Short mmCIF file of C-alpha atoms in Angstrom, two decimals:
data_model
loop_
_atom_site.label_atom_id
_atom_site.label_comp_id
_atom_site.label_asym_id
_atom_site.label_seq_id
_atom_site.Cartn_x
_atom_site.Cartn_y
_atom_site.Cartn_z
CA MET J 1 -36.21 -5.50 1.10
CA SER J 2 -34.09 -6.85 -1.72
CA PHE J 3 -31.50 -4.81 -3.59
CA GLU J 4 -33.68 -4.93 -6.70
CA GLY J 5 -36.55 -3.37 -4.64
CA ARG J 6 -34.22 -0.72 -3.30
CA LYS J 7 -32.99 -0.03 -6.82
CA GLU J 8 -36.53 0.61 -8.04
CA THR J 9 -37.11 2.96 -5.14
CA SER J 10 -33.83 4.72 -5.86
CA GLU J 11 -34.79 5.19 -9.48
CA ASN J 12 -38.18 6.57 -8.60
CA VAL J 13 -36.51 9.02 -6.23
CA GLN J 14 -34.11 10.06 -8.94
CA LEU J 15 -37.00 11.03 -11.21
CA SER J 16 -37.50 14.04 -8.93
CA TYR J 17 -33.92 15.17 -9.27
CA ALA J 18 -33.07 18.16 -11.44
CA GLU J 19 -31.13 17.03 -14.57
CA VAL J 20 -28.17 18.57 -16.28
CA HIS J 21 -26.39 17.69 -19.51
CA HIS J 22 -22.99 16.06 -19.27
CA VAL J 23 -20.33 17.52 -21.61
CA GLU J 24 -20.61 14.47 -23.79
CA GLY J 25 -24.33 14.97 -24.18
CA TYR J 26 -25.53 12.37 -21.64
CA LEU J 27 -28.08 13.17 -18.97
CA VAL J 28 -26.66 12.97 -15.45
CA PRO J 29 -28.91 12.68 -12.43
CA VAL J 30 -27.85 15.34 -9.94
CA MET J 31 -28.83 15.16 -6.34
CA PRO J 32 -30.04 18.27 -4.51
CA ASP J 33 -28.66 19.11 -1.11
CA THR J 34 -31.95 18.14 0.53
CA GLU J 35 -31.10 14.47 -0.29
CA THR J 36 -27.74 14.56 1.38
CA ALA J 37 -27.89 12.77 4.75
CA GLY J 38 -24.40 13.67 5.79
CA ARG J 39 -20.76 13.27 5.10
CA PRO J 40 -19.59 10.19 3.12
CA ILE J 41 -17.58 8.99 6.07
CA ASN J 42 -18.82 7.87 9.54
CA LEU J 43 -17.42 6.41 12.68
CA LEU J 44 -17.52 2.74 11.52
CA LEU J 45 -15.68 3.59 8.29
CA THR J 46 -12.98 5.31 10.31
CA VAL J 47 -12.63 2.29 12.64
CA ALA J 48 -12.56 -0.04 9.64
CA CYS J 49 -9.78 1.93 8.01
CA ILE J 50 -7.66 1.97 11.23
CA ALA J 51 -8.23 -1.70 12.08
CA VAL J 52 -7.32 -2.91 8.58
CA GLY J 53 -4.60 -0.26 7.93
CA GLY J 54 -3.01 -1.29 11.26
CA SER J 55 -2.13 -4.77 9.87
CA SER J 56 1.53 -3.72 9.82
CA PHE J 57 1.65 -3.68 13.65
CA ILE J 58 2.01 -7.46 13.63
CA PHE J 59 5.70 -7.44 12.72
CA GLY J 60 8.89 -5.37 13.05
CA PHE J 61 9.71 -5.74 16.72
CA ASP J 62 12.08 -8.63 16.22
CA ASN J 63 14.99 -7.10 14.32
CA GLN J 64 17.49 -6.85 17.27
CA VAL J 65 17.65 -10.10 19.21
CA ARG J 66 20.96 -10.13 21.11
CA LYS J 67 20.65 -13.81 21.88
CA TYR J 68 21.68 -14.57 18.31
CA GLN J 69 24.25 -11.76 17.93
CA GLY J 70 27.97 -11.86 18.54
CA VAL J 71 30.33 -9.18 19.89
CA ASN J 72 32.29 -7.16 17.28
CA PRO J 73 35.92 -7.45 18.43
CA THR J 74 36.71 -3.97 17.17
CA THR J 75 33.75 -1.95 18.59
CA GLY J 76 32.62 -4.30 21.40
CA GLN J 77 29.03 -3.89 20.20
CA TYR J 78 26.60 -6.68 19.54
CA VAL J 79 26.14 -7.40 15.82
CA PHE J 80 24.76 -10.18 13.68
CA THR J 81 27.26 -12.40 11.99
CA ALA J 82 27.04 -12.58 8.16
CA ARG J 83 25.58 -16.11 8.37
CA ASN J 84 23.03 -15.17 11.01
CA GLN J 85 22.12 -12.00 9.18
CA ASP J 86 21.30 -14.00 6.05
CA LEU J 87 19.20 -16.41 8.09
CA VAL J 88 17.37 -13.82 10.22
CA PHE J 89 16.64 -11.21 7.49
CA SER J 90 16.72 -12.86 4.09
CA VAL J 91 15.07 -16.26 4.68
CA PRO J 92 11.83 -14.79 6.21
CA LEU J 93 11.43 -12.68 3.01
CA VAL J 94 10.68 -15.95 1.15
CA GLY J 95 7.80 -16.51 3.58
CA SER J 96 6.43 -13.11 2.73
CA ILE J 97 6.55 -13.94 -1.03
CA ILE J 98 4.70 -17.27 -0.46
CA GLY J 99 2.08 -15.53 1.68
CA ALA J 100 1.50 -12.88 -0.99
CA LEU J 101 1.13 -15.53 -3.69
CA LEU J 102 -1.39 -17.49 -1.56
CA SER J 103 -3.49 -14.39 -0.70
CA PRO J 104 -5.66 -14.36 -3.91
CA VAL J 105 -7.02 -17.85 -3.10
CA LEU J 106 -7.89 -16.77 0.44
CA ASN J 107 -9.38 -13.37 -0.68
CA THR J 108 -11.46 -14.99 -3.35
CA HIS J 109 -12.98 -17.68 -1.10
CA TYR J 110 -13.10 -16.06 2.37
CA GLY J 111 -13.24 -12.33 1.62
CA ARG J 112 -11.06 -9.49 2.81
CA LYS J 113 -12.19 -9.28 6.40
CA TRP J 114 -11.84 -12.97 7.43
CA THR J 115 -8.56 -13.38 5.51
CA LEU J 116 -7.17 -10.47 7.67
CA ILE J 117 -8.61 -11.89 10.88
CA GLY J 118 -7.07 -15.30 10.08
CA SER J 119 -3.73 -13.72 9.43
CA TYR J 120 -3.86 -11.86 12.79
CA PHE J 121 -4.63 -15.15 14.60
CA LEU J 122 -1.76 -16.91 12.87
CA SER J 123 0.71 -14.13 13.61
CA VAL J 124 0.22 -14.74 17.35
CA GLY J 125 1.68 -18.22 16.88
CA GLY J 126 4.73 -16.95 14.93
CA ALA J 127 5.39 -14.23 17.55
CA PHE J 128 5.23 -16.78 20.42
CA LEU J 129 7.59 -19.10 18.54
CA GLN J 130 10.11 -16.30 18.25
CA LEU J 131 9.59 -15.31 21.90
CA PHE J 132 10.26 -18.79 23.32
CA ALA J 133 12.51 -20.13 20.52
CA PRO J 134 15.09 -22.58 22.05
CA ASN J 135 17.64 -21.87 19.31
CA LEU J 136 18.32 -19.89 16.14
CA ALA J 137 16.47 -22.43 13.93
CA GLY J 138 13.29 -21.94 15.98
CA PHE J 139 13.61 -18.20 15.86
CA VAL J 140 14.12 -18.18 12.05
CA ILE J 141 11.09 -20.50 11.67
CA GLY J 142 9.08 -18.05 13.81
CA ARG J 143 10.16 -15.15 11.57
CA PHE J 144 9.43 -17.08 8.42
CA TRP J 145 5.95 -17.91 9.87
CA ASN J 146 5.26 -14.26 10.75
CA SER J 147 6.57 -13.06 7.34
CA PHE J 148 4.27 -15.53 5.64
CA VAL J 149 1.35 -14.08 7.51
CA THR J 150 2.53 -10.55 6.80
CA GLY J 151 2.60 -11.32 3.09
CA ILE J 152 -1.09 -12.28 3.26
CA ALA J 153 -2.08 -9.24 5.29
CA GLY J 154 -0.01 -6.90 3.14
CA ALA J 155 -1.72 -8.05 0.00
CA THR J 156 -5.23 -7.98 1.54
CA ALA J 157 -5.33 -4.68 3.50
CA PRO J 158 -4.92 -2.33 0.50
CA LEU J 159 -7.64 -4.13 -1.39
CA TYR J 160 -10.13 -3.77 1.49
CA LEU J 161 -9.22 -0.06 1.97
CA SER J 162 -9.61 0.69 -1.76
CA GLU J 163 -13.03 -0.97 -1.85
CA ILE J 164 -14.57 0.27 1.46
CA VAL J 165 -14.27 4.01 0.82
CA PRO J 166 -15.84 6.26 -1.90
CA SER J 167 -13.65 6.65 -4.96
CA SER J 168 -12.87 10.29 -4.07
CA MET J 169 -11.23 9.09 -0.83
CA ARG J 170 -9.42 5.96 -2.13
CA GLY J 171 -5.99 7.53 -2.28
CA ARG J 172 -6.16 8.73 1.33
CA ALA J 173 -7.54 5.44 2.65
CA VAL J 174 -4.78 3.27 1.13
CA THR J 175 -2.08 5.91 2.04
CA LEU J 176 -3.38 5.70 5.58
CA SER J 177 -2.11 2.04 5.72
CA ASN J 178 1.36 3.32 4.77
CA VAL J 179 1.18 5.94 7.51
CA LEU J 180 0.24 3.31 10.08
CA ALA J 181 3.02 0.99 8.77
CA LEU J 182 5.53 3.76 9.40
CA VAL J 183 4.12 4.51 12.82
CA ALA J 184 4.48 0.82 13.62
CA GLY J 185 8.11 0.94 12.38
CA VAL J 186 8.89 4.00 14.51
CA LEU J 187 7.17 2.41 17.56
CA ALA J 188 9.16 -0.87 17.01
CA THR J 189 12.40 1.05 16.77
CA LEU J 190 11.64 3.01 19.99
CA VAL J 191 10.73 -0.15 21.87
CA VAL J 192 13.94 -1.83 20.74
CA PHE J 193 15.92 1.34 21.56
CA GLY J 194 14.36 1.51 25.08
CA THR J 195 15.23 -2.10 25.82
CA HIS J 196 18.60 -2.68 24.04
CA ALA J 197 20.61 -1.51 27.12
CA ASN J 198 18.97 -4.19 29.37
CA GLU J 199 21.07 -7.19 30.16
CA GLY J 200 19.84 -10.72 29.64
CA LYS J 201 16.59 -11.81 28.11
CA LYS J 202 14.69 -8.59 28.73
CA SER J 203 16.52 -6.88 25.88
CA TYR J 204 14.70 -9.04 23.31
CA MET J 205 11.77 -10.52 25.12
CA ILE J 206 10.01 -7.19 25.76
CA PRO J 207 9.86 -6.20 22.05
CA LEU J 208 8.72 -9.70 21.11
CA GLY J 209 6.11 -9.54 23.87
CA VAL J 210 4.85 -6.37 22.41
CA GLN J 211 4.61 -7.93 19.04
CA CYS J 212 2.50 -10.77 20.54
CA VAL J 213 0.06 -8.27 22.05
CA MET J 214 -0.56 -6.29 18.77
CA PRO J 215 -2.75 -8.89 16.92
CA VAL J 216 -4.74 -9.42 20.16
CA ILE J 217 -5.69 -5.75 19.93
CA LEU J 218 -6.43 -5.82 16.14
CA ILE J 219 -8.59 -8.94 16.19
CA PRO J 220 -11.60 -7.57 18.13
CA MET J 221 -11.42 -4.29 16.19
CA THR J 222 -11.56 -6.12 12.85
CA ILE J 223 -14.34 -8.59 13.81
CA PHE J 224 -16.79 -5.60 14.03
CA VAL J 225 -15.93 -4.08 10.65
CA PRO J 226 -18.12 -4.98 7.64
CA GLU J 227 -16.92 -7.12 4.78
CA SER J 228 -16.02 -5.30 1.57
CA PRO J 229 -19.15 -4.51 -0.39
CA GLN J 230 -17.18 -4.89 -3.66
CA TRP J 231 -16.28 -8.51 -2.68
CA LEU J 232 -19.88 -9.24 -1.74
CA ALA J 233 -21.02 -7.83 -5.05
CA SER J 234 -18.62 -10.11 -6.87
CA LYS J 235 -20.34 -13.04 -5.12
CA ASP J 236 -23.85 -11.75 -6.10
CA ARG J 237 -24.69 -11.09 -2.43
CA MET J 238 -26.23 -7.74 -3.26
CA ASP J 239 -28.49 -7.42 -0.19
CA GLN J 240 -25.58 -7.88 2.13
CA ALA J 241 -23.42 -5.65 -0.01
CA ARG J 242 -25.93 -2.84 0.28
CA GLN J 243 -26.33 -3.45 4.03
CA ASN J 244 -22.62 -3.15 4.56
CA LEU J 245 -22.25 -0.11 2.26
CA ARG J 246 -25.04 1.58 4.16
CA ARG J 247 -23.26 1.00 7.48
CA VAL J 248 -20.05 2.73 6.29
CA ARG J 249 -21.69 5.78 4.58
CA GLY J 250 -22.97 8.91 6.20
CA TRP J 251 -24.94 9.96 3.09
CA SER J 252 -28.48 9.24 1.86
CA ASP J 253 -29.91 5.87 0.80
CA SER J 254 -30.28 7.00 -2.83
CA GLN J 255 -26.56 7.86 -2.96
CA VAL J 256 -25.73 4.45 -1.47
CA ASP J 257 -27.84 2.77 -4.13
CA ASP J 258 -26.11 4.72 -6.83
CA GLU J 259 -22.69 3.72 -5.59
CA LEU J 260 -23.84 0.11 -5.44
CA ARG J 261 -25.24 0.41 -8.98
CA VAL J 262 -21.71 1.46 -10.32
CA MET J 263 -20.20 -1.37 -8.30
CA LYS J 264 -22.60 -3.99 -9.63
CA MET J 265 -22.18 -2.72 -13.24
CA CYS J 266 -18.39 -3.06 -12.96
CA GLU J 267 -18.77 -6.63 -11.61
CA ASP J 268 -21.26 -7.61 -14.25
CA ASN J 269 -19.03 -6.34 -17.09
CA GLU J 270 -16.11 -8.29 -15.69
CA ARG J 271 -18.06 -11.40 -15.13
CA ALA J 272 -19.05 -11.57 -18.74
CA LEU J 273 -15.41 -11.16 -19.82
CA SER J 274 -13.45 -13.18 -17.25
CA ALA J 275 -15.23 -16.36 -16.33
CA ASN J 276 -12.94 -18.97 -14.65
CA VAL J 277 -10.17 -16.38 -14.29
CA LYS J 278 -6.74 -17.61 -13.35
CA PHE J 279 -3.60 -16.00 -11.90
CA TRP J 280 -1.82 -16.05 -15.30
CA ASN J 281 -4.54 -13.95 -16.84
CA ILE J 282 -2.86 -10.85 -15.39
CA PHE J 283 -0.32 -11.36 -18.24
CA ASP J 284 -2.89 -11.52 -21.03
CA ARG J 285 -2.60 -8.87 -23.74
CA GLU J 286 -5.65 -6.89 -22.43
CA ASN J 287 -4.18 -6.89 -18.87
CA ILE J 288 -0.45 -6.79 -19.22
CA LYS J 289 -0.15 -2.99 -19.18
CA ARG J 290 -1.99 -2.75 -15.86
CA THR J 291 0.07 -5.61 -14.45
CA ILE J 292 3.39 -4.03 -15.39
CA THR J 293 2.38 -0.69 -13.93
CA ALA J 294 0.99 -2.12 -10.72
CA GLY J 295 3.80 -4.62 -10.03
CA SER J 296 6.79 -2.65 -11.34
CA PHE J 297 5.98 0.55 -9.45
CA TYR J 298 6.14 -1.28 -6.17
CA SER J 299 9.44 -2.85 -7.14
CA PHE J 300 10.92 0.27 -8.57
CA SER J 301 10.72 1.90 -5.13
CA PHE J 302 13.58 -0.40 -4.03
CA ILE J 303 15.85 0.67 -6.90
CA SER J 304 15.35 4.38 -6.29
CA GLY J 305 18.08 4.50 -3.65
CA ILE J 306 15.86 4.13 -0.59
CA ILE J 307 17.77 1.06 0.75
CA LEU J 308 20.99 3.06 0.61
CA SER J 309 19.26 6.06 2.17
CA THR J 310 17.90 4.15 5.16
CA THR J 311 19.50 0.79 6.01
CA TYR J 312 22.99 1.30 4.66
CA ALA J 313 23.15 5.05 5.18
CA THR J 314 22.78 4.30 8.91
CA VAL J 315 25.82 2.01 8.71
CA PHE J 316 28.27 4.34 6.97
CA LEU J 317 27.01 7.52 8.68
CA GLU J 318 27.61 5.80 12.01
CA GLN J 319 31.17 4.89 10.85
CA LEU J 320 31.74 8.46 9.95
CA GLY J 321 30.64 9.57 13.42
CA VAL J 322 27.41 11.41 12.43
CA GLY J 323 25.32 9.69 15.10
CA SER J 324 24.21 6.48 16.82
CA PRO J 325 22.44 3.80 14.68
CA TYR J 326 19.22 3.97 16.77
CA THR J 327 19.05 7.76 16.47
CA LEU J 328 19.70 7.67 12.75
CA THR J 329 17.13 4.95 12.20
CA VAL J 330 14.47 6.86 14.10
CA ILE J 331 15.24 10.07 12.14
CA ALA J 332 15.10 8.23 8.81
CA SER J 333 11.75 6.55 9.70
CA CYS J 334 10.28 9.85 10.88
CA CYS J 335 11.33 11.53 7.56
CA VAL J 336 9.51 8.86 5.59
CA LEU J 337 6.52 9.19 7.96
CA ALA J 338 6.47 12.96 7.41
CA GLY J 339 6.48 12.51 3.62
CA THR J 340 3.63 9.95 3.85
CA LEU J 341 1.59 12.26 6.01
CA VAL J 342 1.93 14.95 3.39
CA ALA J 343 0.80 12.44 0.74
CA LEU J 344 -2.28 11.68 2.87
CA PHE J 345 -3.57 15.14 2.21
CA THR J 346 -2.37 15.59 -1.39
CA VAL J 347 -2.90 12.27 -3.17
CA ASP J 348 -6.64 12.94 -3.76
CA ARG J 349 -6.06 16.60 -4.48
CA ALA J 350 -2.93 16.85 -6.66
CA GLY J 351 -3.37 13.37 -8.26
CA ARG J 352 -1.21 10.35 -8.84
CA ARG J 353 0.86 11.56 -11.79
CA PRO J 354 1.94 14.99 -10.37
CA MET J 355 2.95 13.39 -7.10
CA ALA J 356 5.03 10.69 -8.85
CA LEU J 357 6.71 12.89 -11.49
CA VAL J 358 7.58 15.78 -9.12
CA GLY J 359 8.68 13.51 -6.38
CA MET J 360 10.83 11.41 -8.61
CA VAL J 361 12.57 14.34 -10.24
CA ILE J 362 13.55 15.44 -6.74
CA LEU J 363 14.83 11.95 -5.91
CA LEU J 364 16.88 11.98 -9.09
CA VAL J 365 18.53 15.32 -8.21
CA ILE J 366 19.33 14.09 -4.69
CA ASP J 367 20.88 10.83 -6.08
CA VAL J 368 23.12 12.86 -8.34
CA ILE J 369 24.21 15.40 -5.68
CA ALA J 370 24.77 12.85 -2.90
CA GLY J 371 26.76 10.67 -5.32
CA ALA J 372 28.93 13.52 -6.43
CA LEU J 373 29.65 14.64 -2.85
CA ALA J 374 30.83 11.16 -1.98
CA PHE J 375 33.92 11.55 -4.08
CA ASP J 376 35.40 13.69 -1.29
CA THR J 377 34.25 12.40 2.06
CA GLY J 378 37.36 13.83 3.70
CA LYS J 379 35.42 17.03 4.26
CA ARG J 380 33.02 16.74 7.20
CA SER J 381 30.71 19.26 5.49
CA HIS J 382 30.33 16.79 2.60
CA VAL J 383 29.54 13.99 5.01
CA LEU J 384 26.89 16.03 6.80
CA ALA J 385 25.46 17.15 3.48
CA ILE J 386 25.11 13.49 2.42
CA ALA J 387 23.44 12.76 5.71
CA ALA J 388 20.93 15.66 5.23
CA LEU J 389 20.30 14.57 1.67
CA SER J 390 19.59 11.07 2.81
CA PHE J 391 16.92 12.30 5.22
CA ILE J 392 15.42 14.63 2.56
CA PHE J 393 15.42 11.64 0.13
CA ASN J 394 13.43 9.66 2.71
CA PHE J 395 10.82 12.43 2.89
CA PHE J 396 10.17 12.68 -0.85
CA TRP J 397 10.34 8.90 -1.23
CA GLY J 398 7.56 8.59 1.37
CA ALA J 399 5.56 11.30 -0.38
CA SER J 400 5.82 9.79 -3.81
CA PHE J 401 7.01 6.17 -4.23
CA TYR J 402 5.90 4.68 -0.97
CA SER J 403 2.44 6.36 -0.95
CA LEU J 404 1.63 5.22 -4.48
CA SER J 405 3.15 1.74 -4.36
CA THR J 406 0.33 0.11 -2.47
CA LEU J 407 -2.38 2.35 -3.97
CA LEU J 408 -1.82 1.58 -7.65
CA PRO J 409 -2.15 -2.22 -7.57
CA ALA J 410 -5.34 -1.78 -5.48
CA GLU J 411 -7.06 0.62 -7.91
CA ILE J 412 -5.82 0.13 -11.44
CA ALA J 413 -6.30 -3.64 -11.64
CA THR J 414 -9.50 -4.84 -13.18
CA PRO J 415 -11.88 -6.07 -10.42
CA LYS J 416 -11.70 -9.80 -11.17
CA LEU J 417 -7.92 -9.66 -11.25
CA ARG J 418 -7.42 -7.33 -8.33
CA ASN J 419 -6.51 -10.18 -5.90
CA TYR J 420 -3.97 -11.60 -8.31
CA THR J 421 -2.50 -8.30 -9.27
CA MET J 422 -1.94 -7.24 -5.67
CA SER J 423 -0.51 -10.64 -4.97
CA TYR J 424 1.94 -10.30 -7.85
CA ALA J 425 2.91 -6.80 -6.83
CA ILE J 426 3.75 -7.79 -3.23
CA ALA J 427 5.60 -10.98 -4.25
CA TRP J 428 7.59 -9.10 -6.97
CA SER J 429 8.45 -6.27 -4.62
CA GLU J 430 9.67 -8.68 -1.90
CA THR J 431 11.73 -10.51 -4.51
CA THR J 432 13.22 -7.18 -5.52
CA SER J 433 13.92 -6.39 -1.89
CA VAL J 434 15.75 -9.68 -1.45
CA ILE J 435 17.88 -8.99 -4.51
CA MET J 436 18.68 -5.46 -3.46
CA ASN J 437 19.60 -6.48 0.10
CA PHE J 438 22.28 -8.70 -1.46
CA VAL J 439 23.37 -6.24 -4.15
CA VAL J 440 23.70 -2.99 -2.17
CA PRO J 441 26.29 -4.36 0.31
CA GLN J 442 28.32 -5.59 -2.65
CA LEU J 443 28.34 -2.05 -4.04
CA THR J 444 28.95 -0.19 -0.71
CA ALA J 445 31.15 -2.48 1.39
CA ALA J 446 34.88 -1.77 1.70
CA ASP J 447 35.76 -5.41 0.87
CA ALA J 448 33.61 -5.36 -2.30
CA ALA J 449 33.11 -2.57 -4.83
CA ASN J 450 33.75 0.02 -2.02
CA LEU J 451 31.57 2.66 -3.68
CA GLY J 452 30.03 3.78 -0.42
CA ALA J 453 27.75 6.78 -0.93
CA LYS J 454 28.91 6.95 -4.63
CA THR J 455 26.28 4.20 -5.11
CA TYR J 456 23.73 6.98 -5.25
CA LEU J 457 24.93 7.60 -8.79
CA VAL J 458 23.97 4.05 -9.75
CA PHE J 459 20.52 4.68 -8.45
CA ALA J 460 20.42 7.99 -10.29
CA GLY J 461 20.69 6.02 -13.57
CA CYS J 462 17.87 3.81 -12.40
CA MET J 463 15.75 6.85 -11.61
CA VAL J 464 16.12 8.21 -15.20
CA CYS J 465 14.59 4.98 -16.55
CA ILE J 466 11.84 4.97 -13.86
CA LEU J 467 10.81 8.55 -14.82
CA ALA J 468 10.34 7.51 -18.41
CA PHE J 469 8.33 4.49 -17.30
CA VAL J 470 6.09 6.70 -15.15
CA PHE J 471 5.43 9.21 -17.86
CA PHE J 472 4.29 6.61 -20.40
CA LEU J 473 2.62 4.01 -18.12
CA LEU J 474 1.28 5.76 -14.96
CA PRO J 475 -2.45 6.73 -15.32
CA GLU J 476 -4.19 9.50 -13.46
CA THR J 477 -6.87 7.74 -11.44
CA ARG J 478 -7.76 10.45 -8.95
CA GLY J 479 -11.52 10.34 -8.16
CA ARG J 480 -12.25 7.67 -10.83
CA THR J 481 -14.55 4.75 -10.11
CA PHE J 482 -13.32 1.25 -10.93
CA ALA J 483 -15.79 1.22 -13.89
CA GLU J 484 -14.23 4.42 -15.30
CA ILE J 485 -10.70 3.05 -14.95
CA ASP J 486 -11.76 -0.12 -16.84
CA GLU J 487 -13.30 1.98 -19.58
CA MET J 488 -10.20 4.14 -20.10
CA TYR J 489 -7.90 1.11 -20.28
CA ASP J 490 -10.25 -0.56 -22.73
CA ALA J 491 -10.30 2.57 -24.81
CA LYS J 492 -6.47 2.70 -24.77
CA ILE J 493 -6.33 6.41 -23.66
CA PRO J 494 -2.74 7.62 -23.44
CA MET J 495 -1.78 7.94 -19.75
CA TRP J 496 -1.04 11.73 -19.99
CA ARG J 497 -4.61 12.32 -21.26
CA TRP J 498 -6.54 10.52 -18.45
CA ARG J 499 -7.03 13.51 -16.27
CA LYS J 500 -9.24 15.39 -18.82
CA TYR J 501 -10.85 12.39 -20.40
CA GLU J 502 -14.69 12.20 -20.04
CA THR J 503 -16.02 8.68 -19.44
CA LYS J 504 -19.55 7.40 -20.09
CA THR J 505 -22.19 8.61 -17.65
CA GLU J 506 -23.24 5.16 -16.37
CA ALA J 507 -19.65 4.59 -15.11
CA LYS J 508 -19.89 7.58 -12.83
CA GLN J 509 -21.58 8.04 -9.55
CA ALA J 510 -24.27 10.73 -9.24
CA THR J 511 -23.06 14.15 -8.47
CA ILE J 512 -24.24 16.32 -5.58
CA VAL J 513 -24.80 19.98 -6.28
CA PRO J 514 -26.77 22.69 -4.48
CA VAL J 515 -30.41 23.19 -5.63
CA ASP J 516 -29.69 26.91 -6.19
CA VAL J 517 -27.71 26.00 -9.30
CA PHE J 518 -30.96 25.44 -11.13
CA GLN J 519 -32.42 28.77 -10.14
CA VAL J 520 -30.07 30.92 -12.23
#
């Protein structure tokens, strides 16, 4: 049966629904409990979210390769020389930027699912090249290759997750990808920690071997998940879009048809306005506000102080004798993970703006206190306080910045520009990361500005500007359909008024209420 036929059936069914008046005066079809077939999620949707959200497991196991390290004459420990550090860590980030910029082309032509599967296949080659690299050049090329693939996967996974789930669950679904990314990071750190004491090749070949296995696990899982119904709708493949949407919903056929109606309406509106859309259209006057919010928020997370609180905090805390680098890295990662887990349960309840504003005010306070304590590191209590504040910072950064950074580009961009907006956000964030990885050492190192933990005060100044940005440009999109988000941007509603704004009825999905409501 065609989608049009299904739609007629759905409309006929809706005639039997009780009707209530929306606050703006529109009539909204309301579905009785008897039409509800079950919960909106089912097993296939859960598997799809895990398989796609697990894309971050294809990298991160290759950060400690002793083969390309030298012995520090002072400590006797293996470390990367400055030259090798630039080659191993900075050069591959360029690959990630290129991959992110290429992702819109792949997503537009091949869809979300097959773009991800292709990136998983390609990552196996990059991992094997690192595993059997004959020299440093081969290893760096392997990392560049893998980072290129990671850029594609990182720009694709949030799009799929935002489109495959109901709008009321979109925040949790995209946040799940952040949770899995952090789990992958902790796992990678533990694998490296468990093998770093081994002599010879085992110290680095085991972690790289694990990295080779991860895409082999993800590929069969992803093959069986359905393509994004939103992408299929954009290609006018409505029968397949409905079939896929039906597979990942536990509720009734009429509710599936209503969700697909809103999806198709959004695509039809955009098709009329944005034929032959190009990448540079994200900077057009009608789209620039969305682009700035989506791209800048991701990049701002790097100038909040998180690099200091993780990467470089580990270095100077180790120098002050607070703990071993591996222990500190695991603790820091677990703190971010804990914050992201909290966000998983609050992002669709509290909303985007409260999470951002409350979390960022706390980060600002931590930046100020930690920076002030750094003026007297002769007291061990001050050093321990800075360490504790660093870990607390990681928690609230994970609960606010990190959880929203991947969500916003996936949900606030207009549908036809979503591929390009996500690509821009990832590429700009990686560029910011490269810049900050060069700048922070110049601020903290003893042979440069020698600010150490005082650098937190620099980031405190950045946070003041970020808070102003968030108040004026971050919308509240909790529970909104893509059509509603389009409508509110077009209507130029101030961001602080989005939560209470009532959109047109046709942009909403039908509401489910008990039949007893109408028997008052």
